[in-house]
mmCIF file of C-alpha atoms in Angstrom:
data_model
loop_
_atom_site.group_PDB
_atom_site.id
_atom_site.type_symbol
_atom_site.label_atom_id
_atom_site.label_comp_id
_atom_site.label_asym_id
_atom_site.label_seq_id
_atom_site.Cartn_x
_atom_site.Cartn_y
_atom_site.Cartn_z
ATOM 1 C CA UNK A 1 -16.324 -0.021 38.650
ATOM 2 C CA UNK A 2 -19.367 -1.739 37.150
ATOM 3 C CA UNK A 3 -18.832 -4.894 35.100
ATOM 4 C CA UNK A 4 -20.900 -5.902 32.087
ATOM 5 C CA UNK A 5 -21.645 -9.390 30.856
ATOM 6 C CA UNK A 6 -21.960 -8.959 27.112
ATOM 7 C CA UNK A 7 -23.309 -11.863 25.073
ATOM 8 C CA UNK A 8 -21.147 -13.200 22.178
ATOM 9 C CA UNK A 9 -23.571 -11.550 19.683
ATOM 10 C CA UNK A 10 -23.092 -8.168 21.321
ATOM 11 C CA UNK A 11 -19.351 -8.535 21.366
ATOM 12 C CA UNK A 12 -19.436 -9.591 17.725
ATOM 13 C CA UNK A 13 -21.471 -6.471 16.705
ATOM 14 C CA UNK A 14 -19.145 -4.085 18.825
ATOM 15 C CA UNK A 15 -15.784 -5.591 17.833
ATOM 16 C CA UNK A 16 -16.655 -5.959 14.081
ATOM 17 C CA UNK A 17 -17.240 -2.195 13.897
ATOM 18 C CA UNK A 18 -13.990 -1.216 15.837
ATOM 19 C CA UNK A 19 -11.015 -0.012 13.860
ATOM 20 C CA UNK A 20 -8.202 -2.515 13.376
ATOM 21 C CA UNK A 21 -5.885 -1.238 16.145
ATOM 22 C CA UNK A 22 -8.761 -1.148 18.700
ATOM 23 C CA UNK A 23 -9.951 -4.580 17.713
ATOM 24 C CA UNK A 24 -6.409 -6.031 18.202
ATOM 25 C CA UNK A 25 -6.024 -4.323 21.642
ATOM 26 C CA UNK A 26 -9.313 -5.971 22.724
ATOM 27 C CA UNK A 27 -7.881 -9.422 22.323
ATOM 28 C CA UNK A 28 -6.143 -9.035 25.708
ATOM 29 C CA UNK A 29 -9.429 -8.335 27.455
ATOM 30 C CA UNK A 30 -10.568 -11.946 27.640
ATOM 31 C CA UNK A 31 -10.216 -15.342 25.921
ATOM 32 C CA UNK A 32 -13.677 -14.785 24.556
ATOM 33 C CA UNK A 33 -12.743 -11.586 22.793
ATOM 34 C CA UNK A 34 -9.535 -13.057 21.425
ATOM 35 C CA UNK A 35 -11.120 -16.242 20.120
ATOM 36 C CA UNK A 36 -13.931 -14.245 18.483
ATOM 37 C CA UNK A 37 -11.554 -11.931 16.550
ATOM 38 C CA UNK A 38 -9.756 -14.888 14.927
ATOM 39 C CA UNK A 39 -12.987 -16.466 13.582
ATOM 40 C CA UNK A 40 -12.981 -16.338 9.775
ATOM 41 C CA UNK A 41 -16.642 -15.033 9.650
ATOM 42 C CA UNK A 42 -15.673 -12.253 12.010
ATOM 43 C CA UNK A 43 -12.537 -11.302 9.915
ATOM 44 C CA UNK A 44 -14.667 -11.095 6.734
ATOM 45 C CA UNK A 45 -17.318 -8.947 8.302
ATOM 46 C CA UNK A 46 -14.786 -6.735 10.075
ATOM 47 C CA UNK A 47 -13.045 -6.178 6.718
ATOM 48 C CA UNK A 48 -16.351 -5.138 5.066
ATOM 49 C CA UNK A 49 -17.473 -2.767 7.913
ATOM 50 C CA UNK A 50 -14.148 -1.034 8.438
ATOM 51 C CA UNK A 51 -12.703 -1.109 4.923
ATOM 52 C CA UNK A 52 -9.763 -3.179 6.198
ATOM 53 C CA UNK A 53 -7.740 -5.208 3.742
ATOM 54 C CA UNK A 54 -7.432 -8.832 4.816
ATOM 55 C CA UNK A 55 -6.268 -11.895 2.884
ATOM 56 C CA UNK A 56 -3.067 -13.098 1.293
ATOM 57 C CA UNK A 57 -0.653 -11.253 -0.959
ATOM 58 C CA UNK A 58 0.089 -13.903 -3.619
ATOM 59 C CA UNK A 59 3.030 -13.392 -5.901
ATOM 60 C CA UNK A 60 3.289 -15.363 -9.132
ATOM 61 C CA UNK A 61 5.335 -15.529 -12.279
ATOM 62 C CA UNK A 62 3.382 -15.498 -15.530
ATOM 63 C CA UNK A 63 4.189 -15.726 -19.255
ATOM 64 C CA UNK A 64 7.572 -14.107 -20.221
ATOM 65 C CA UNK A 65 8.505 -13.715 -16.616
ATOM 66 C CA UNK A 66 5.868 -11.145 -15.695
ATOM 67 C CA UNK A 67 5.738 -10.711 -11.963
ATOM 68 C CA UNK A 68 2.362 -10.005 -10.301
ATOM 69 C CA UNK A 69 1.258 -9.457 -6.668
ATOM 70 C CA UNK A 70 -2.445 -10.243 -6.240
ATOM 71 C CA UNK A 71 -4.678 -10.099 -3.136
ATOM 72 C CA UNK A 72 -6.914 -13.148 -2.503
ATOM 73 C CA UNK A 73 -9.339 -12.929 0.360
ATOM 74 C CA UNK A 74 -12.218 -15.293 0.090
ATOM 75 C CA UNK A 75 -14.504 -12.197 -0.013
ATOM 76 C CA UNK A 76 -14.216 -11.984 -3.811
ATOM 77 C CA UNK A 77 -14.014 -14.996 -6.086
ATOM 78 C CA UNK A 78 -11.426 -13.048 -8.191
ATOM 79 C CA UNK A 79 -8.175 -11.763 -6.897
ATOM 80 C CA UNK A 80 -7.273 -8.031 -6.758
ATOM 81 C CA UNK A 81 -4.511 -7.799 -9.242
ATOM 82 C CA UNK A 82 -1.191 -5.897 -9.121
ATOM 83 C CA UNK A 83 -1.427 -4.635 -5.585
ATOM 84 C CA UNK A 84 2.164 -3.405 -5.616
ATOM 85 C CA UNK A 85 1.965 -1.632 -8.988
ATOM 86 C CA UNK A 86 2.609 1.770 -7.205
ATOM 87 C CA UNK A 87 6.327 0.756 -6.672
ATOM 88 C CA UNK A 88 8.844 2.219 -9.171
ATOM 89 C CA UNK A 89 9.513 -1.170 -10.620
ATOM 90 C CA UNK A 90 8.362 -4.851 -10.189
ATOM 91 C CA UNK A 91 9.655 -6.337 -7.031
ATOM 92 C CA UNK A 92 9.979 -9.681 -5.323
ATOM 93 C CA UNK A 93 8.220 -9.908 -1.912
ATOM 94 C CA UNK A 94 10.695 -11.206 0.695
ATOM 95 C CA UNK A 95 8.854 -10.601 4.001
ATOM 96 C CA UNK A 96 5.815 -8.998 5.571
ATOM 97 C CA UNK A 97 5.333 -7.980 9.139
ATOM 98 C CA UNK A 98 2.150 -7.821 11.362
ATOM 99 C CA UNK A 99 0.118 -8.115 8.260
ATOM 100 C CA UNK A 100 0.590 -4.500 7.237
ATOM 101 C CA UNK A 101 4.097 -3.771 5.973
ATOM 102 C CA UNK A 102 5.706 -5.449 2.984
ATOM 103 C CA UNK A 103 9.414 -5.748 2.244
ATOM 104 C CA UNK A 104 10.384 -6.216 -1.418
ATOM 105 C CA UNK A 105 13.520 -6.089 -3.613
ATOM 106 C CA UNK A 106 13.518 -5.243 -7.350
ATOM 107 C CA UNK A 107 16.059 -8.057 -8.147
ATOM 108 C CA UNK A 108 18.101 -10.826 -6.812
ATOM 109 C CA UNK A 109 21.583 -9.241 -6.963
ATOM 110 C CA UNK A 110 23.391 -8.826 -3.675
ATOM 111 C CA UNK A 111 23.667 -5.051 -4.036
ATOM 112 C CA UNK A 112 19.934 -4.441 -4.827
ATOM 113 C CA UNK A 113 18.174 -2.212 -2.293
ATOM 114 C CA UNK A 114 14.896 -2.968 -0.648
ATOM 115 C CA UNK A 115 11.435 -1.327 -0.630
ATOM 116 C CA UNK A 116 9.407 -1.106 2.558
ATOM 117 C CA UNK A 117 5.793 -0.252 1.760
ATOM 118 C CA UNK A 118 2.192 -0.215 2.988
ATOM 119 C CA UNK A 119 -0.006 -1.417 0.147
ATOM 120 C CA UNK A 120 -3.310 0.210 1.288
ATOM 121 C CA UNK A 121 -1.759 3.737 1.454
ATOM 122 C CA UNK A 122 0.689 3.118 -1.371
ATOM 123 C CA UNK A 123 3.464 4.528 0.749
ATOM 124 C CA UNK A 124 7.006 3.325 0.259
ATOM 125 C CA UNK A 125 10.614 4.027 1.177
ATOM 126 C CA UNK A 126 13.927 2.720 -0.016
ATOM 127 C CA UNK A 127 15.931 0.632 2.434
ATOM 128 C CA UNK A 128 19.675 0.620 1.695
ATOM 129 C CA UNK A 129 21.169 -2.718 0.666
ATOM 130 C CA UNK A 130 23.052 -4.744 3.311
ATOM 131 C CA UNK A 131 26.676 -6.027 2.964
ATOM 132 C CA UNK A 132 26.989 -7.023 -0.778
ATOM 133 C CA UNK A 133 29.744 -9.552 0.022
ATOM 134 C CA UNK A 134 27.198 -12.179 1.038
ATOM 135 C CA UNK A 135 24.203 -13.816 -0.489
ATOM 136 C CA UNK A 136 20.928 -13.580 1.485
ATOM 137 C CA UNK A 137 19.744 -16.949 2.897
ATOM 138 C CA UNK A 138 16.830 -15.753 5.098
ATOM 139 C CA UNK A 139 15.314 -12.338 5.657
ATOM 140 C CA UNK A 140 12.555 -11.378 8.056
ATOM 141 C CA UNK A 141 11.186 -8.442 9.919
ATOM 142 C CA UNK A 142 9.216 -7.502 13.016
ATOM 143 C CA UNK A 143 7.484 -4.438 14.285
ATOM 144 C CA UNK A 144 8.574 -3.355 17.821
ATOM 145 C CA UNK A 145 6.483 -0.197 18.162
ATOM 146 C CA UNK A 146 3.649 1.495 16.432
ATOM 147 C CA UNK A 147 3.658 5.104 17.672
ATOM 148 C CA UNK A 148 6.085 5.943 16.299
ATOM 149 C CA UNK A 149 6.540 3.076 13.981
ATOM 150 C CA UNK A 150 9.609 1.026 14.792
ATOM 151 C CA UNK A 151 10.599 -2.165 12.959
ATOM 152 C CA UNK A 152 13.725 -4.156 12.513
ATOM 153 C CA UNK A 153 14.867 -6.397 9.565
ATOM 154 C CA UNK A 154 16.959 -9.475 10.200
ATOM 155 C CA UNK A 155 19.098 -10.908 7.444
ATOM 156 C CA UNK A 156 21.023 -14.222 7.548
ATOM 157 C CA UNK A 157 23.671 -15.060 5.005
ATOM 158 C CA UNK A 158 26.554 -17.527 4.611
ATOM 159 C CA UNK A 159 29.466 -16.166 6.619
ATOM 160 C CA UNK A 160 31.950 -17.160 4.000
ATOM 161 C CA UNK A 161 33.024 -14.439 1.546
ATOM 162 C CA UNK A 162 32.294 -16.052 -1.803
ATOM 163 C CA UNK A 163 34.669 -13.682 -3.584
ATOM 164 C CA UNK A 164 37.437 -15.935 -2.107
ATOM 165 C CA UNK A 165 37.852 -19.333 -3.706
ATOM 166 C CA UNK A 166 37.911 -21.831 -0.870
ATOM 167 C CA UNK A 167 39.692 -25.104 -1.752
ATOM 168 C CA UNK A 168 39.570 -27.689 0.982
ATOM 169 C CA UNK A 169 41.722 -30.835 0.802
ATOM 170 C CA UNK A 170 39.343 -33.313 2.292
ATOM 171 C CA UNK A 171 42.029 -36.039 2.353
ATOM 172 C CA UNK A 172 44.425 -34.114 4.519
ATOM 173 C CA UNK A 173 44.283 -33.921 8.348
ATOM 174 C CA UNK A 174 42.726 -30.888 9.845
ATOM 175 C CA UNK A 175 45.141 -28.186 10.878
ATOM 176 C CA UNK A 176 44.872 -25.789 13.754
ATOM 177 C CA UNK A 177 44.563 -22.871 11.452
ATOM 178 C CA UNK A 178 41.525 -20.624 12.067
ATOM 179 C CA UNK A 179 40.274 -20.996 8.500
ATOM 180 C CA UNK A 180 39.808 -24.686 8.998
ATOM 181 C CA UNK A 181 38.392 -24.549 12.497
ATOM 182 C CA UNK A 182 34.688 -24.454 11.495
ATOM 183 C CA UNK A 183 35.124 -27.306 9.092
ATOM 184 C CA UNK A 184 36.929 -29.527 11.610
ATOM 185 C CA UNK A 185 34.540 -28.792 14.418
ATOM 186 C CA UNK A 186 31.415 -29.277 12.186
ATOM 187 C CA UNK A 187 30.396 -25.687 13.046
ATOM 188 C CA UNK A 188 28.782 -23.445 10.520
ATOM 189 C CA UNK A 189 28.402 -19.723 11.057
ATOM 190 C CA UNK A 190 25.674 -17.600 9.584
ATOM 191 C CA UNK A 191 26.390 -13.897 9.121
ATOM 192 C CA UNK A 192 23.617 -11.882 10.878
ATOM 193 C CA UNK A 193 22.721 -8.244 10.019
ATOM 194 C CA UNK A 194 20.006 -6.137 11.515
ATOM 195 C CA UNK A 195 18.348 -3.024 9.961
ATOM 196 C CA UNK A 196 16.865 -0.695 12.591
ATOM 197 C CA UNK A 197 14.258 1.857 11.279
ATOM 198 C CA UNK A 198 15.239 4.258 14.042
ATOM 199 C CA UNK A 199 18.782 4.723 12.611
ATOM 200 C CA UNK A 200 17.759 3.695 9.077
ATOM 201 C CA UNK A 201 20.950 1.667 8.666
ATOM 202 C CA UNK A 202 22.261 -1.866 8.842
ATOM 203 C CA UNK A 203 24.604 -3.105 11.555
ATOM 204 C CA UNK A 204 26.248 -6.397 12.192
ATOM 205 C CA UNK A 205 25.060 -8.611 15.016
ATOM 206 C CA UNK A 206 26.606 -11.749 16.407
ATOM 207 C CA UNK A 207 26.905 -14.639 14.036
ATOM 208 C CA UNK A 208 24.397 -17.564 14.314
ATOM 209 C CA UNK A 209 26.280 -20.815 15.170
ATOM 210 C CA UNK A 210 24.734 -24.064 13.754
ATOM 211 C CA UNK A 211 26.344 -27.121 12.370
ATOM 212 C CA UNK A 212 26.837 -28.372 8.827
ATOM 213 C CA UNK A 213 24.114 -30.903 9.406
ATOM 214 C CA UNK A 214 21.452 -28.231 10.091
ATOM 215 C CA UNK A 215 19.283 -27.087 7.125
ATOM 216 C CA UNK A 216 16.599 -24.438 6.943
ATOM 217 C CA UNK A 217 13.367 -25.960 5.805
ATOM 218 C CA UNK A 218 11.654 -24.365 2.800
ATOM 219 C CA UNK A 219 9.061 -22.623 4.939
ATOM 220 C CA UNK A 220 8.406 -18.983 5.590
ATOM 221 C CA UNK A 221 9.383 -17.633 8.968
ATOM 222 C CA UNK A 222 6.754 -17.101 11.563
ATOM 223 C CA UNK A 223 6.640 -13.927 13.829
ATOM 224 C CA UNK A 224 5.024 -14.514 17.160
ATOM 225 C CA UNK A 225 5.571 -13.383 20.733
ATOM 226 C CA UNK A 226 8.214 -10.743 19.823
ATOM 227 C CA UNK A 227 10.442 -13.304 18.000
ATOM 228 C CA UNK A 228 11.077 -14.726 14.544
ATOM 229 C CA UNK A 229 10.999 -18.452 14.102
ATOM 230 C CA UNK A 230 12.368 -20.873 11.506
ATOM 231 C CA UNK A 231 12.111 -24.647 11.156
ATOM 232 C CA UNK A 232 15.507 -26.361 11.062
ATOM 233 C CA UNK A 233 16.198 -30.047 10.246
ATOM 234 C CA UNK A 234 19.329 -31.911 11.401
ATOM 235 C CA UNK A 235 20.058 -34.781 9.013
ATOM 236 C CA UNK A 236 22.469 -36.495 11.293
ATOM 237 C CA UNK A 237 20.156 -36.595 14.278
ATOM 238 C CA UNK A 238 17.038 -36.925 12.064
ATOM 239 C CA UNK A 239 15.039 -34.418 13.965
ATOM 240 C CA UNK A 240 13.480 -30.931 13.710
ATOM 241 C CA UNK A 241 14.026 -27.996 15.983
ATOM 242 C CA UNK A 242 12.621 -24.507 16.064
ATOM 243 C CA UNK A 243 15.175 -21.813 15.713
ATOM 244 C CA UNK A 244 13.991 -18.461 17.294
ATOM 245 C CA UNK A 245 15.415 -14.939 17.407
ATOM 246 C CA UNK A 246 14.307 -12.516 20.076
ATOM 247 C CA UNK A 247 14.386 -9.261 18.048
ATOM 248 C CA UNK A 248 14.476 -6.965 21.074
ATOM 249 C CA UNK A 249 17.191 -8.816 23.026
ATOM 250 C CA UNK A 250 18.898 -9.987 19.902
ATOM 251 C CA UNK A 251 19.250 -13.618 21.244
ATOM 252 C CA UNK A 252 19.048 -16.873 19.550
ATOM 253 C CA UNK A 253 17.349 -20.020 21.015
ATOM 254 C CA UNK A 254 16.525 -23.617 19.807
ATOM 255 C CA UNK A 255 13.339 -25.443 20.913
ATOM 256 C CA UNK A 256 12.885 -29.231 20.296
ATOM 257 C CA UNK A 257 9.731 -30.319 18.603
ATOM 258 C CA UNK A 258 7.309 -32.770 20.184
ATOM 259 C CA UNK A 259 8.778 -36.289 20.483
ATOM 260 C CA UNK A 260 6.011 -37.732 18.320
ATOM 261 C CA UNK A 261 7.416 -35.803 15.379
ATOM 262 C CA UNK A 262 10.761 -37.476 15.546
ATOM 263 C CA UNK A 263 11.369 -40.015 12.815
ATOM 264 C CA UNK A 264 8.174 -39.163 11.030
ATOM 265 C CA UNK A 265 7.398 -40.195 7.504
ATOM 266 C CA UNK A 266 9.239 -37.995 5.012
ATOM 267 C CA UNK A 267 5.991 -37.632 2.998
ATOM 268 C CA UNK A 268 4.384 -35.917 6.047
ATOM 269 C CA UNK A 269 4.182 -32.167 6.103
ATOM 270 C CA UNK A 270 5.467 -30.247 9.138
ATOM 271 C CA UNK A 271 5.066 -26.429 8.970
ATOM 272 C CA UNK A 272 5.473 -23.641 11.535
ATOM 273 C CA UNK A 273 2.376 -21.339 11.631
ATOM 274 C CA UNK A 274 0.999 -18.517 13.684
ATOM 275 C CA UNK A 275 -2.004 -19.624 15.640
ATOM 276 C CA UNK A 276 -4.079 -16.916 17.450
ATOM 277 C CA UNK A 277 -0.910 -14.828 17.905
ATOM 278 C CA UNK A 278 1.185 -17.767 19.296
ATOM 279 C CA UNK A 279 3.835 -19.890 17.651
ATOM 280 C CA UNK A 280 2.169 -23.045 16.307
ATOM 281 C CA UNK A 281 2.996 -26.135 14.271
ATOM 282 C CA UNK A 282 1.018 -28.287 11.988
ATOM 283 C CA UNK A 283 1.735 -31.969 11.231
ATOM 284 C CA UNK A 284 -0.145 -33.508 8.256
ATOM 285 C CA UNK A 285 0.055 -37.268 8.312
ATOM 286 C CA UNK A 286 -0.245 -38.212 4.611
ATOM 287 C CA UNK A 287 -1.225 -41.831 5.253
ATOM 288 C CA UNK A 288 -4.256 -41.014 7.487
ATOM 289 C CA UNK A 289 -4.879 -37.379 6.302
ATOM 290 C CA UNK A 290 -5.053 -36.269 9.918
ATOM 291 C CA UNK A 291 -3.733 -32.891 10.920
ATOM 292 C CA UNK A 292 -2.274 -32.295 14.364
ATOM 293 C CA UNK A 293 -2.108 -28.699 15.491
ATOM 294 C CA UNK A 294 0.476 -27.894 18.213
ATOM 295 C CA UNK A 295 0.890 -24.648 20.204
ATOM 296 C CA UNK A 296 4.020 -23.582 22.164
ATOM 297 C CA UNK A 297 2.905 -22.251 25.543
ATOM 298 C CA UNK A 298 4.725 -19.625 27.724
ATOM 299 C CA UNK A 299 6.528 -22.389 29.505
ATOM 300 C CA UNK A 300 8.072 -23.446 26.211
ATOM 301 C CA UNK A 301 6.107 -26.708 26.140
ATOM 302 C CA UNK A 302 4.362 -27.971 23.012
ATOM 303 C CA UNK A 303 0.568 -28.584 23.631
ATOM 304 C CA UNK A 304 -1.477 -30.498 21.051
ATOM 305 C CA UNK A 305 -4.456 -28.137 20.633
ATOM 306 C CA UNK A 306 -6.567 -30.453 18.420
ATOM 307 C CA UNK A 307 -6.546 -33.000 15.552
ATOM 308 C CA UNK A 308 -8.420 -32.329 12.221
ATOM 309 C CA UNK A 309 -9.733 -35.041 9.896
ATOM 310 C CA UNK A 310 -8.898 -33.869 6.359
ATOM 311 C CA UNK A 311 -10.162 -36.905 4.474
ATOM 312 C CA UNK A 312 -13.150 -35.076 3.014
ATOM 313 C CA UNK A 313 -10.769 -32.242 1.877
ATOM 314 C CA UNK A 314 -8.414 -34.770 0.236
ATOM 315 C CA UNK A 315 -11.403 -35.947 -1.907
ATOM 316 C CA UNK A 316 -11.878 -32.376 -3.304
ATOM 317 C CA UNK A 317 -8.265 -31.259 -3.247
ATOM 318 C CA UNK A 318 -5.654 -34.000 -3.378
ATOM 319 C CA UNK A 319 -2.949 -33.729 -0.726
ATOM 320 C CA UNK A 320 -0.081 -33.106 -0.792
ATOM 321 C CA UNK A 321 -0.542 -31.491 -4.280
ATOM 322 C CA UNK A 322 -2.129 -28.560 -2.444
ATOM 323 C CA UNK A 323 0.171 -27.680 0.413
ATOM 324 C CA UNK A 324 -1.130 -26.311 3.600
ATOM 325 C CA UNK A 325 0.323 -22.846 4.030
ATOM 326 C CA UNK A 326 -1.127 -21.420 7.227
ATOM 327 C CA UNK A 327 -4.206 -20.592 9.185
ATOM 328 C CA UNK A 328 -6.327 -17.833 7.730
ATOM 329 C CA UNK A 329 -8.521 -17.829 10.768
ATOM 330 C CA UNK A 330 -8.757 -20.217 13.761
ATOM 331 C CA UNK A 331 -11.243 -22.336 11.718
ATOM 332 C CA UNK A 332 -9.817 -21.994 8.279
ATOM 333 C CA UNK A 333 -6.791 -23.412 6.470
ATOM 334 C CA UNK A 334 -5.098 -21.606 3.631
ATOM 335 C CA UNK A 335 -3.603 -23.848 0.858
ATOM 336 C CA UNK A 336 -1.371 -23.139 -2.063
ATOM 337 C CA UNK A 337 -1.302 -25.108 -5.366
ATOM 338 C CA UNK A 338 0.691 -24.425 -8.593
ATOM 339 C CA UNK A 339 -1.738 -21.834 -9.927
ATOM 340 C CA UNK A 340 -4.518 -21.553 -7.404
ATOM 341 C CA UNK A 341 -5.100 -21.084 -3.736
ATOM 342 C CA UNK A 342 -7.862 -22.537 -1.398
ATOM 343 C CA UNK A 343 -9.609 -21.477 1.806
ATOM 344 C CA UNK A 344 -10.953 -24.524 3.766
ATOM 345 C CA UNK A 345 -13.159 -24.135 6.782
ATOM 346 C CA UNK A 346 -12.682 -27.466 8.538
ATOM 347 C CA UNK A 347 -15.668 -26.888 10.843
ATOM 348 C CA UNK A 348 -18.202 -26.368 8.038
ATOM 349 C CA UNK A 349 -16.128 -28.318 5.499
ATOM 350 C CA UNK A 350 -16.654 -25.427 2.940
ATOM 351 C CA UNK A 351 -13.918 -25.061 0.382
ATOM 352 C CA UNK A 352 -13.325 -21.900 -1.594
ATOM 353 C CA UNK A 353 -10.817 -22.336 -4.362
ATOM 354 C CA UNK A 354 -9.481 -19.183 -6.247
ATOM 355 C CA UNK A 355 -7.497 -19.352 -9.546
ATOM 356 C CA UNK A 356 -4.606 -17.016 -9.474
ATOM 357 C CA UNK A 357 -2.759 -17.913 -12.719
ATOM 358 C CA UNK A 358 0.876 -18.304 -13.393
ATOM 359 C CA UNK A 359 3.360 -20.094 -11.134
ATOM 360 C CA UNK A 360 2.805 -19.067 -7.489
ATOM 361 C CA UNK A 361 6.103 -18.160 -5.872
ATOM 362 C CA UNK A 362 4.996 -17.059 -2.414
ATOM 363 C CA UNK A 363 2.008 -15.999 -0.374
ATOM 364 C CA UNK A 364 1.936 -13.716 2.751
ATOM 365 C CA UNK A 365 -0.999 -12.975 5.086
ATOM 366 C CA UNK A 366 -1.952 -9.331 5.215
ATOM 367 C CA UNK A 367 -4.415 -7.441 7.417
ATOM 368 C CA UNK A 368 -4.070 -3.687 7.295
ATOM 369 C CA UNK A 369 -6.105 -0.457 7.499
ATOM 370 C CA UNK A 370 -5.744 2.695 5.351
ATOM 371 C CA UNK A 371 -4.156 4.908 7.997
ATOM 372 C CA UNK A 372 -0.995 6.764 6.891
ATOM 373 C CA UNK A 373 2.208 5.762 8.640
ATOM 374 C CA UNK A 374 5.666 7.357 8.769
ATOM 375 C CA UNK A 375 7.854 4.690 7.419
ATOM 376 C CA UNK A 376 11.160 6.621 7.750
ATOM 377 C CA UNK A 377 12.089 8.910 10.650
ATOM 378 C CA UNK A 378 12.935 12.515 9.849
#
């Protein structure tokens, strides 16, 4: 079979005209193809040439509690407003998956159902509510197949039934009763439920076992390499770990963070991110305004990819007032402030700030085409 040595310019022209599915498949052809498709300039041009929606779905609360879901992309100085207005009622975004599907809920009651939707086609289906006995602590989802569409939703909640009034006498000695076992052993169980789109129903999975010293950080989960990832902090050991859930195998795992992040300044920012399809980590040192970018390789070893000097950015947008949210592209950071968002290309040092209005509650990356999908099996 003949081989062809395409220049970067030719690859750019070919891939920027390919549909979204084909473009993503081409990432496995070579490192050059993969790196190219994560460049912010390529992402913008590909969106224009293929009518692909790319950017962030930003949800904010405005005057009188009005809830809006706007698209910001850097292509347009003004956000595209009310992207989810096709839903039967205003809904809170709780998760997105693979940049194309959005999971929402119309309220915050435990018995409220969920909507799964694709904004570009305005398709949506009702997902039944999970066990109403428990309050949702974390909820995420992952696509396991595209033809036909197959996704799973993972929900974590406090395993205690809060309809029961638990009164613990902290002055008394621990008994051998089962109800007191978790308290005495410092073990905390998280109730885990999984929604499978194939069966269109929830089922209980094995509980997640942590300790009472483990706390979920206030970051969004990251989906990478077939797993969901959360950052957890242990206040007793004063260290961070990455909690991961393999959605296919339904197995939990804990990965320690780089040793250099242990005992860091509490003013520093540590955030899990997706970096070119891999699980990444950013560490912003507030004192020096230097940003370290770490990647977890296939041997489960953290590799420092590069360090970025953000002193020039700090002069334009004070840190940490604007919090780094994620990578928009391999060369661009996406940041969230109270009522605005920013795209910062750290190679060109170009800053694009977009006013959203209202109090920003969440932001989710989205990259999707206009192809119809079958959300619910027949």
